């Protein structure tokens, strides 16, 4: 059978050949199209509108999905998990310290598969950042608006309402419906909202409404070029293994916690903290059951988030029933006598210099760039928090009438492998002191003018909350700073 030509398959976003991009000098060039790269691109396009500024974007991956995976009607939770596993590149085979980590190289990055859980960090968790809290609040508001963050996804669900009442009665006053980046209006005034769950593809859709950008996919940034302490461009390699130089006055690296420090280190950029202070929440899973008879006939989904507090440095999500939460519009739920509830618990992890991403010069990729090594371990304090989580899960179960599954009872915690959670961060952290941080308070690399970073790697601490909303908020702020410098 005749296959469709590739240019037809991928013509839902316009692309620019990299040879063309190599003839242009960009005002801003963005590397990577995940949460950070998408947020920066959107903000620059929105603010610069139809001005003659030139914006370029390079992405090492190809087009994969045109929307967040859960928006695809045939995608069940299990199918999505399997699909992600097939697509993702595991780091774990070579990195035993971080054996759960996986990367997604594709237009949209890992937001094609993220679960869209989008809480804010608590004020006390960012009190030692070099950015005033009021400013972060403003950017949280902006990010939540563009990403459609809402707590109304489970509104009217008796499962969520009843379990929330039980939690509140037992002193978990902070518990609320889970905030999700989900557009709940399918149509409004004749406008269609086909992409319920947000992804970076939606950032690009919003961006392209305002103006065009030059986008090259299957184009890997391999070396940043710096002249007299100022970035001047980047060397990229196309899928045909041809090298090009793309010139830019400003570059924003948004290649992820692993790839951003890799690019900086391979480019010879100096900085004691580059690659260090790697973080990822500890991840404890458990599940238990409640009787179906305790809930009315119309059940709905369970989506509850208990945020961390000063005394409880962990976040707990309750999800259900039976692994069915939000990815199954056409999936029929079986009738059961008991409903399974999942506990997803994230513990705070200290940012420590010893946890790090470094270059392994003995192993090189197909582009000749050294692969990375990861050193990661939990500190005594991190481990104490993991024990606190185990106790909290038992306490919540007892007080809310959830019968914990026996495997959890026996082993006390079910700790997932480090890296599994995709909350990797901190390897190019923000701060005032170049000896303990990589970027300044606006995301600009210390000592290299015009070189910015906007992705998970800039976060100096992550409390116990899912981190992508915070990454997007800071990325938008970096874009605003770039605009203010013009
Ligand atoms: C299954 C799953 C569930 C998740 N659920 C949640 C959740 O509910 N809530 C939450 O907050 N977070 C969640 N996350 C995490 C979230 O997806 C990440 O925090 C977020 O995507 C990180 O954004 P980023 O820009 O730092 O990196 P990425 O999204 O990884 O994007 C990096 C991009 O850079 C590109 N790139 C890399 N190197 C180069 C190079 N050299 N040249 C050019 N391009 C390059 C990559 O191809 C990629 O497109 C989840 C992730 C997964 C996989």
Short mmCIF file of C-alpha atoms and ligand atoms in Angstrom, two decimals, residues 31-37 58-61 84 104-106 108-111 113-117 219-221 254-257 259 422-423 455-456 466-469 471, ligand 1:
data_model
loop_
_atom_site.label_atom_id
_atom_site.label_comp_id
_atom_site.label_asym_id
_atom_site.label_seq_id
_atom_site.Cartn_x
_atom_site.Cartn_y
_atom_site.Cartn_z
CA UNK A 31 16.47 25.03 22.27
CA UNK A 32 13.81 22.42 23.17
CA UNK A 33 10.03 22.42 23.02
CA UNK A 34 8.97 20.91 26.38
CA UNK A 35 7.29 22.85 29.18
CA UNK A 36 10.08 25.43 29.51
CA UNK A 37 10.70 25.97 25.79
CA UNK A 58 15.24 23.97 17.42
CA UNK A 59 14.06 20.59 18.66
CA UNK A 60 16.10 17.40 18.53
CA UNK A 61 13.02 15.14 18.38
CA UNK A 84 5.25 6.25 26.77
CA UNK A 104 11.19 12.02 25.67
CA UNK A 105 12.79 13.51 22.57
CA UNK A 106 9.87 14.86 20.54
CA UNK A 108 6.34 18.89 23.02
CA UNK A 109 8.85 16.99 25.18
CA UNK A 110 7.51 15.18 28.21
CA UNK A 111 4.35 17.29 28.31
CA UNK A 113 2.60 12.39 28.48
CA UNK A 114 2.42 14.39 31.71
CA UNK A 115 -0.58 13.96 34.00
CA UNK A 116 -1.22 17.74 34.13
CA UNK A 117 -1.28 17.91 37.96
CA UNK A 219 17.82 19.27 14.83
CA UNK A 220 20.10 18.71 17.80
CA UNK A 221 21.96 21.55 19.51
CA UNK A 254 15.18 24.47 27.52
CA UNK A 255 16.54 20.99 26.88
CA UNK A 256 15.70 19.45 30.32
CA UNK A 257 17.43 18.68 33.62
CA UNK A 259 20.37 17.73 28.47
CA UNK A 422 10.02 12.83 36.13
CA UNK A 423 10.45 15.57 38.74
CA UNK A 455 13.31 24.41 32.14
CA UNK A 456 13.18 22.22 35.25
CA UNK A 466 4.65 18.63 41.00
CA UNK A 467 6.99 21.14 39.42
CA UNK A 468 5.98 21.89 35.83
CA UNK A 469 3.68 24.82 36.63
CA UNK A 471 8.94 25.83 35.58
C1 LIG B 1 4.31 10.20 32.45
C2 LIG B 1 4.62 11.58 32.99
C3 LIG B 1 3.73 12.17 33.90
C4 LIG B 1 4.03 13.44 34.39
N1 LIG B 1 3.09 14.06 35.19
C5 LIG B 1 3.33 15.31 35.64
C6 LIG B 1 2.33 16.01 36.39
O1 LIG B 1 1.20 15.54 36.59
N2 LIG B 1 2.63 17.25 36.86
C7 LIG B 1 3.84 17.83 36.63
O2 LIG B 1 4.05 18.96 37.09
N3 LIG B 1 4.79 17.21 35.88
C8 LIG B 1 4.57 15.98 35.39
N4 LIG B 1 5.50 15.36 34.60
C9 LIG B 1 6.80 16.03 34.39
C10 LIG B 1 6.76 17.07 33.25
O3 LIG B 1 6.45 16.46 32.04
C11 LIG B 1 8.13 17.75 33.20
O4 LIG B 1 8.32 18.41 34.45
C12 LIG B 1 8.25 18.82 32.11
O5 LIG B 1 7.87 18.33 30.87
C13 LIG B 1 9.71 19.29 32.05
O6 LIG B 1 9.84 20.30 31.10
P1 LIG B 1 11.28 20.64 30.51
O7 LIG B 1 11.09 21.75 29.55
O8 LIG B 1 12.23 20.84 31.64
O9 LIG B 1 11.78 19.30 29.79
P2 LIG B 1 11.13 18.34 28.68
O10 LIG B 1 9.66 18.36 28.73
O11 LIG B 1 11.83 17.05 28.82
O12 LIG B 1 11.57 19.04 27.30
C14 LIG B 1 12.90 19.09 26.84
C15 LIG B 1 12.88 19.23 25.32
O13 LIG B 1 14.18 19.54 24.84
C16 LIG B 1 14.48 18.72 23.70
N5 LIG B 1 15.95 18.60 23.64
C17 LIG B 1 16.74 17.93 24.50
N6 LIG B 1 18.03 18.07 24.15
C18 LIG B 1 18.05 18.84 23.03
C19 LIG B 1 19.10 19.34 22.20
N7 LIG B 1 20.38 19.10 22.46
N8 LIG B 1 18.76 20.09 21.11
C20 LIG B 1 17.46 20.37 20.82
N9 LIG B 1 16.43 19.91 21.59
C21 LIG B 1 16.72 19.19 22.70
C22 LIG B 1 13.74 17.41 24.00
O14 LIG B 1 13.52 16.65 22.84
C23 LIG B 1 12.44 17.94 24.61
O15 LIG B 1 11.48 18.27 23.63
C24 LIG B 1 5.24 14.11 34.04
C25 LIG B 1 6.10 13.50 33.11
C26 LIG B 1 5.80 12.26 32.58
C27 LIG B 1 6.73 11.66 31.56
#
